[in-house]
XYZ file of C-alpha atoms in Angstrom:
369
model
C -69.910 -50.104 47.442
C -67.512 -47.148 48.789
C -64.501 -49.309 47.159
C -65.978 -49.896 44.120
C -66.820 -45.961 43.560
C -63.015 -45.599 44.779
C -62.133 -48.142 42.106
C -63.945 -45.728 38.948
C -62.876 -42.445 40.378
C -58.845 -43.354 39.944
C -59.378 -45.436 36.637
C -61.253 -41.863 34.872
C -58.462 -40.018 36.859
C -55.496 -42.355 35.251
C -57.242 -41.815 31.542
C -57.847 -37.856 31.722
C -54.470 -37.049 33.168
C -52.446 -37.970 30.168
C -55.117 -36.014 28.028
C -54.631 -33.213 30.524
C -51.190 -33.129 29.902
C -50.821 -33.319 26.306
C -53.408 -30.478 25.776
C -50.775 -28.194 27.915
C -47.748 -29.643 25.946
C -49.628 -28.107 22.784
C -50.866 -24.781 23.914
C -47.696 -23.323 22.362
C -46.997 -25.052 19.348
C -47.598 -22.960 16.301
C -47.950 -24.375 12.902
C -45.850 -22.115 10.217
C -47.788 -23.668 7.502
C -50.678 -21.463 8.758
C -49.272 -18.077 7.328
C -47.036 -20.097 3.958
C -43.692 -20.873 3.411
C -41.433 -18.335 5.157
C -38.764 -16.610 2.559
C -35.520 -17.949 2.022
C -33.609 -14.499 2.499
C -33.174 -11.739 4.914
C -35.330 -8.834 4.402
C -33.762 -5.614 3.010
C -33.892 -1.863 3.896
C -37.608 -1.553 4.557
C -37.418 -3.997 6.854
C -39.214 -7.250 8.024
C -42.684 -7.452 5.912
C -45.866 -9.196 6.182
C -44.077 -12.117 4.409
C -42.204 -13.052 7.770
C -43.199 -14.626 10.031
C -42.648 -12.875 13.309
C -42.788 -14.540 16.625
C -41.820 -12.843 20.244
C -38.625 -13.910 22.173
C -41.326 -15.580 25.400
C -41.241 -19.172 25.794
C -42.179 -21.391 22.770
C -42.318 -23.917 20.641
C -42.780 -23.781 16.575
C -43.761 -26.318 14.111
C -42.390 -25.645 10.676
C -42.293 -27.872 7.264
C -40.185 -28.015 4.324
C -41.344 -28.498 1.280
C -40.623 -30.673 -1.958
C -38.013 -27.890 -2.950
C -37.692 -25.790 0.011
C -34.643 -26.018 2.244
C -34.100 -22.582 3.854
C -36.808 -20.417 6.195
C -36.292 -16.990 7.513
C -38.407 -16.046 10.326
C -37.937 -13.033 12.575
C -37.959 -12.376 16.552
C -39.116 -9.435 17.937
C -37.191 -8.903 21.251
C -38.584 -6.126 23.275
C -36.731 -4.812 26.629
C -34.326 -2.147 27.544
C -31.006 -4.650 28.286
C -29.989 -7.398 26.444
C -32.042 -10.670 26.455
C -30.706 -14.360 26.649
C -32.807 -16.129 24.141
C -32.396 -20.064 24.284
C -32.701 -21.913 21.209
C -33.451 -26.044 20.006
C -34.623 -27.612 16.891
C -35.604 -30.958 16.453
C -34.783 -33.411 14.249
C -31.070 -32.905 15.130
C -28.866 -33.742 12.244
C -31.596 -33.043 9.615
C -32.091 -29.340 10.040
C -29.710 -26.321 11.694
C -31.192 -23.396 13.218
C -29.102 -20.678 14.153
C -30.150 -16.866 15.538
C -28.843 -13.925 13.681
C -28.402 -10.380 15.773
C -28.482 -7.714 13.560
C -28.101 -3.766 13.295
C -31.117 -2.349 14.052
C -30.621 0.630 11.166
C -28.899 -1.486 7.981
C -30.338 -4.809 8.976
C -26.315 -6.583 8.825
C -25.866 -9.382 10.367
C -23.758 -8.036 13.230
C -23.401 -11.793 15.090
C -25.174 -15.483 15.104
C -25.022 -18.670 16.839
C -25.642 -21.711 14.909
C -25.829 -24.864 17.378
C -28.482 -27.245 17.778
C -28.760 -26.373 21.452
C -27.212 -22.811 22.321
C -27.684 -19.376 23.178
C -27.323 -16.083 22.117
C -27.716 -12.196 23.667
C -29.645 -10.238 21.718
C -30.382 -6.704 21.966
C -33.937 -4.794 21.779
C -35.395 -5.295 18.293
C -36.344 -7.406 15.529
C -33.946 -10.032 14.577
C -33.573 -13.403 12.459
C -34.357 -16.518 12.931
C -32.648 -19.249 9.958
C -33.690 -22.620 9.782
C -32.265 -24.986 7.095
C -32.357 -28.356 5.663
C -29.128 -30.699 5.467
C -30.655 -33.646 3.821
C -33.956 -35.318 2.518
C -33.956 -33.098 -0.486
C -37.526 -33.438 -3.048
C -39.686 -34.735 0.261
C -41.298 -32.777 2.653
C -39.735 -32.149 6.100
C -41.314 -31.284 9.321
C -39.166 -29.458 11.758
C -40.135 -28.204 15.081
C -37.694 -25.587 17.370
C -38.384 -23.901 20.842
C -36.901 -20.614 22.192
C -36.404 -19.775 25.631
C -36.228 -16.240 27.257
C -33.582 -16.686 29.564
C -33.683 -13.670 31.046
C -31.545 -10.119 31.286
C -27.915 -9.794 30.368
C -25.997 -9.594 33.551
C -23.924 -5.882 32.261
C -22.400 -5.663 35.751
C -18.805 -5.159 34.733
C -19.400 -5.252 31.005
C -17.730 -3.349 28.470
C -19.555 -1.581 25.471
C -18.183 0.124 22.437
C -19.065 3.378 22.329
C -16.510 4.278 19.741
C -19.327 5.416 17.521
C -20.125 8.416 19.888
C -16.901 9.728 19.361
C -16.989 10.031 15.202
C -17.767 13.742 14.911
C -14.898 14.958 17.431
C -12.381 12.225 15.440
C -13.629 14.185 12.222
C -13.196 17.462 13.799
C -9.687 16.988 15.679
C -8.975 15.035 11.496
C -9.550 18.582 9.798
C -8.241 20.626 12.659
C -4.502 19.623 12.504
C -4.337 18.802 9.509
C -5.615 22.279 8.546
C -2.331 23.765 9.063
C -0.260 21.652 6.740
C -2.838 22.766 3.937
C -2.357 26.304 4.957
C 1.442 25.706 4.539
C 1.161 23.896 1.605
C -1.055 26.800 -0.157
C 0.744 29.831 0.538
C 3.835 27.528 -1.373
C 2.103 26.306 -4.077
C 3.877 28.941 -6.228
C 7.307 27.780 -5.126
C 6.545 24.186 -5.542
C 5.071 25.238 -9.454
C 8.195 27.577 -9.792
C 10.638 24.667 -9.213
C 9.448 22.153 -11.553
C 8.897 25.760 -14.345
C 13.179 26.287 -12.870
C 14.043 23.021 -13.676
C 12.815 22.717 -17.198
C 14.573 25.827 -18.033
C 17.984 24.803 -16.388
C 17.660 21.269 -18.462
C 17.138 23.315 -21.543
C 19.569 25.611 -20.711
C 22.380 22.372 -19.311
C 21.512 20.837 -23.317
C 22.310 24.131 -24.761
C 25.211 24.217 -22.989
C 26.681 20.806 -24.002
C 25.491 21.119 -27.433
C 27.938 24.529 -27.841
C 30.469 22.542 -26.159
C 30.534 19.833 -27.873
C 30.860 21.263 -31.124
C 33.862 23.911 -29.486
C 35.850 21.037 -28.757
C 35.444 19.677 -32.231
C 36.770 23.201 -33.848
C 39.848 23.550 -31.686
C 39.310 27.405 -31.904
C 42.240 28.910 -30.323
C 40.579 32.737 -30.260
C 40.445 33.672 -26.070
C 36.310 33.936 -26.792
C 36.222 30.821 -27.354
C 38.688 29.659 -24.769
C 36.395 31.433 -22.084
C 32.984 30.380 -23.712
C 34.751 26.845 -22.994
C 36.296 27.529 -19.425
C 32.951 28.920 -18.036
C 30.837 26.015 -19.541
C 32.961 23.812 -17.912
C 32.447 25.539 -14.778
C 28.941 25.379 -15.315
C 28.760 21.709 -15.266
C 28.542 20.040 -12.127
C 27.152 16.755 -10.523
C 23.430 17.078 -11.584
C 24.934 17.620 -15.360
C 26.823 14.297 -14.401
C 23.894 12.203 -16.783
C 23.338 15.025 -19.015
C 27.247 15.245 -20.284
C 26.563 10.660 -20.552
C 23.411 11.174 -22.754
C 24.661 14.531 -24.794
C 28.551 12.883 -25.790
C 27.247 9.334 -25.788
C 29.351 6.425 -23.908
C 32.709 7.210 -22.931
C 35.143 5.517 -24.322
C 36.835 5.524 -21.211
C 34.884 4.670 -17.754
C 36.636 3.673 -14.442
C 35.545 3.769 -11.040
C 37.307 2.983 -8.213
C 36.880 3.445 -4.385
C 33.509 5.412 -5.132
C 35.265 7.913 -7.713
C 33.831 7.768 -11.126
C 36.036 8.716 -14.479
C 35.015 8.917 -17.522
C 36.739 10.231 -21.031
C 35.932 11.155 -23.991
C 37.468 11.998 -27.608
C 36.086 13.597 -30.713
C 36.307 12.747 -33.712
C 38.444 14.693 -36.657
C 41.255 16.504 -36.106
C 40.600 17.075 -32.808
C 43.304 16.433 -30.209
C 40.385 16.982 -26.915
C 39.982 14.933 -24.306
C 36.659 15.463 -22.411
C 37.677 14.073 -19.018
C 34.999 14.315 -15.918
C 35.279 13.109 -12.130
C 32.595 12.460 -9.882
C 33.642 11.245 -6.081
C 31.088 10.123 -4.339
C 32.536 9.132 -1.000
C 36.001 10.048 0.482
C 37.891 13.381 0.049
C 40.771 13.072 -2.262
C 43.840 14.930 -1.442
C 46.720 16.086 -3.937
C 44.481 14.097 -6.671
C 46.161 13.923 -10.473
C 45.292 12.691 -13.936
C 48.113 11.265 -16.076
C 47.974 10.809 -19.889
C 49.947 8.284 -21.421
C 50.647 5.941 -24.316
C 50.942 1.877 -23.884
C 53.820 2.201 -26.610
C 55.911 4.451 -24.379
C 55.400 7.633 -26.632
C 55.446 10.662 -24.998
C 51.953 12.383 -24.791
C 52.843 15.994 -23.791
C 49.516 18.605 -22.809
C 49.192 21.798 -24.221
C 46.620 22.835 -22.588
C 44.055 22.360 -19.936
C 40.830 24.169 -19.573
C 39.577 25.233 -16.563
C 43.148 26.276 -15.637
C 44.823 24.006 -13.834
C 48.750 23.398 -12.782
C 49.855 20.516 -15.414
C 53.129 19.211 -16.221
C 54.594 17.021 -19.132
C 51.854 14.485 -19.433
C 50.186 14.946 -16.139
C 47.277 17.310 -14.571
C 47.290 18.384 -11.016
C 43.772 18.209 -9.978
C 44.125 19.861 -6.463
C 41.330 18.156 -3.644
C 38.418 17.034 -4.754
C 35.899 17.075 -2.034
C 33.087 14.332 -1.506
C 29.758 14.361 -3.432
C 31.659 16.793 -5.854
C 32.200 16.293 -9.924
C 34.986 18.167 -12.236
C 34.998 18.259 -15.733
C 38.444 19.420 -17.543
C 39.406 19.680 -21.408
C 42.929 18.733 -22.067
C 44.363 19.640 -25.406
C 47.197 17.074 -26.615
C 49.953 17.415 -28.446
C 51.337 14.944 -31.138
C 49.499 11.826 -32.607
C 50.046 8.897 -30.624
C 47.676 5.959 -31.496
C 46.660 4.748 -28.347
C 45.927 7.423 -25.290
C 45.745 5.576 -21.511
C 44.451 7.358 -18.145
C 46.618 7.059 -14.637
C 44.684 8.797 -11.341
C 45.900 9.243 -8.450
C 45.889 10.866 -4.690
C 45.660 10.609 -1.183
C 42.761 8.370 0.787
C 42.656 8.585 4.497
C 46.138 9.547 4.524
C 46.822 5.970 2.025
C 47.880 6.355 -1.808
C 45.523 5.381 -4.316
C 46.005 4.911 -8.166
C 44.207 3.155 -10.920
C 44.311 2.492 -14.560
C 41.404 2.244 -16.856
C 41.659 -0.826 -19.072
C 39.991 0.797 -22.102
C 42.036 3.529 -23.676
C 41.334 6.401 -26.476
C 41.919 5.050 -29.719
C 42.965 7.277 -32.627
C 44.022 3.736 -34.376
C 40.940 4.079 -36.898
C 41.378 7.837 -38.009
């Protein structure tokens, strides 16, 4: 009798056991369906709504479903504690649906980091955060899903570094306007020398044209009165390298233009009557020493000068320049005598202690006139 009484007691124990257990396996299973479809985006400004479904970061596991054409839920977790929390993370089926655990700033709701595996991890500060589970396949049936997070417990911040950058904004700001607060200061009591120059320079550009424009039309009168032959010599002293362009675009293209070993000449010849020769010399590297222009015709004529203006030594058919030093430009008008057809240019001086000379191919043509 005891035996058979033994017999019943572990046959009812073998049947309520596995009822036992699955009553505990479901105790924290909750069914999404319960409170609808959870959105398919993040929540904005104002924050996580009634629409969410908000669960806590303890241990659990959800039951979600999909429906015909729903593929993405958004569901929040509230994590609440002073340090960082390890929250675990699953989702089952695997291959079907991806979960993945979005941190985010607490004040604009951006996602600030995430974690995306089937079976991972993530630290997650104190707050509410997001929770996004999607579908990869079985689109226009329904899908059941179920995941299960795991509090794993405090970050370990023994030896941890945090960015505290943000703390030091205002003082970045401040030490910003405080240095550069003497530039401006600078900059202001000049402002009337910066406006003056560009005011200077519009005058001297007007003035430079003026100057040229008188010139030009000197050279074509071959005045011999000694106004005009000082009018001429001073505007010529006048011009200097910054005119360099302004003489190019006021006479046109020189007829002549040679540069050699970083020195620049150029000639020009007027039409009419006129026997002038605008000749002008830019060097832009090297000092020349003992440097002269020679005039010359290809026929073997002789080409004798008059006259050379601003006055300089000259000789038969050649004008001793003197030195020119670097980053320096001369311009000279040399009145010819005779009418030879054809008028060639010959420089030379002294380089580094070497002779130098060159010869323009072009030449001033009176063949036409």
């Amino acid at each position: 009798m005891r035996g058979y009484r033994a017999l019943l007691i572990s046959i009812a124990l073998v049947v309520i056991t596995p009822s036992l257990q699955s009553e505990e396996l479901e105790i924290n299973i909750v069914d999404l369906e319960e409170v609808g479809d959870s959105p398919n985006y993040l929540w904005g400004s104002s924050g996580a709504g009634p629409e969410w479904h908000r669960i806590s970061d303890s241990n659990g596991t959800y039951l979600g479903n999909f429906g015909l054409n729903d593929s993405i839920d958004i569901i929040a977790i509230n994590v609440s504690s002073d340090n960082w929390t390890v929250v675990g993370f699953s989702i089952k089926p695997e291959g079907n649906v991806t979960i993945s655990i979005q941190r985010l700033d607490q004040i604009n709701w951006a996602i600030v980091e995430f974690a995306n595996e089937s079976d991972g991890e993530i630290e997650l500060d104190d707050g509410i955060h997001a929770i996004r589970i999607e579908r990869l396949g079985g689109y226009g049936e329904e899908l059941e899903y179920r995941f299960t997070i795991s509090n794993r417990g405090l970050v370990d911040v023994e030896g941890r570094f945090v960015d505290l950058a943000w703390r030091f904004m205002p003082f970045y700001i401040f030490a910003g306007v405080f240095l550069i607060s003497p530039l401006i200061l600078v900059l202001w009591w000049n402002r009337h020398n910066f406006i003056g120059n560009s005011k200077k320079s519009l005058i001297i550009d007007e003035h430079e044209k003026g100057t040229l424009i008188k010139l030009k039309m000197r050279f074509v009168d071959e005045s011999d009165s000694s106004e005009d032959q000082d009018k001429i010599r001073s505007s010529l002293k006048v011009l200097s390298e910054e005119s360099w362009e302004s003489v190019i675009m006021e006479f046109g293209d020189p007829e002549v233009r040679h540069l050699t070993d970083g020195l620049e000449v150029c000639a020009w010849r007027f039409k009419g009557r006129s026997r002038s020769v605008l000749v002008g010399i830019k060097n832009q590297t090297e000092e020349w020493k003992m440097a002269a222009i020679r005039f010359f015709s290809p026929l073997g004529r002789d080409i004798p000068i008059e006259s050379v203006e601003p006055k300089m030594m000259f000789q038969g058919d050649e004008v001793f320049i003197g030195d020119l030093k670097e980053h320096t430009t001369v311009f000279l008008r040399v009145m010819i005598s005779g009418a030879p057809s054809n008028i060639n240019i010959h420089i030379s001086g002294m380089v580094g202690g070497n002779p130098v000379a060159a010869t323009p191919r072009n030449s001033l043509s009176y063949e036409s006139e």
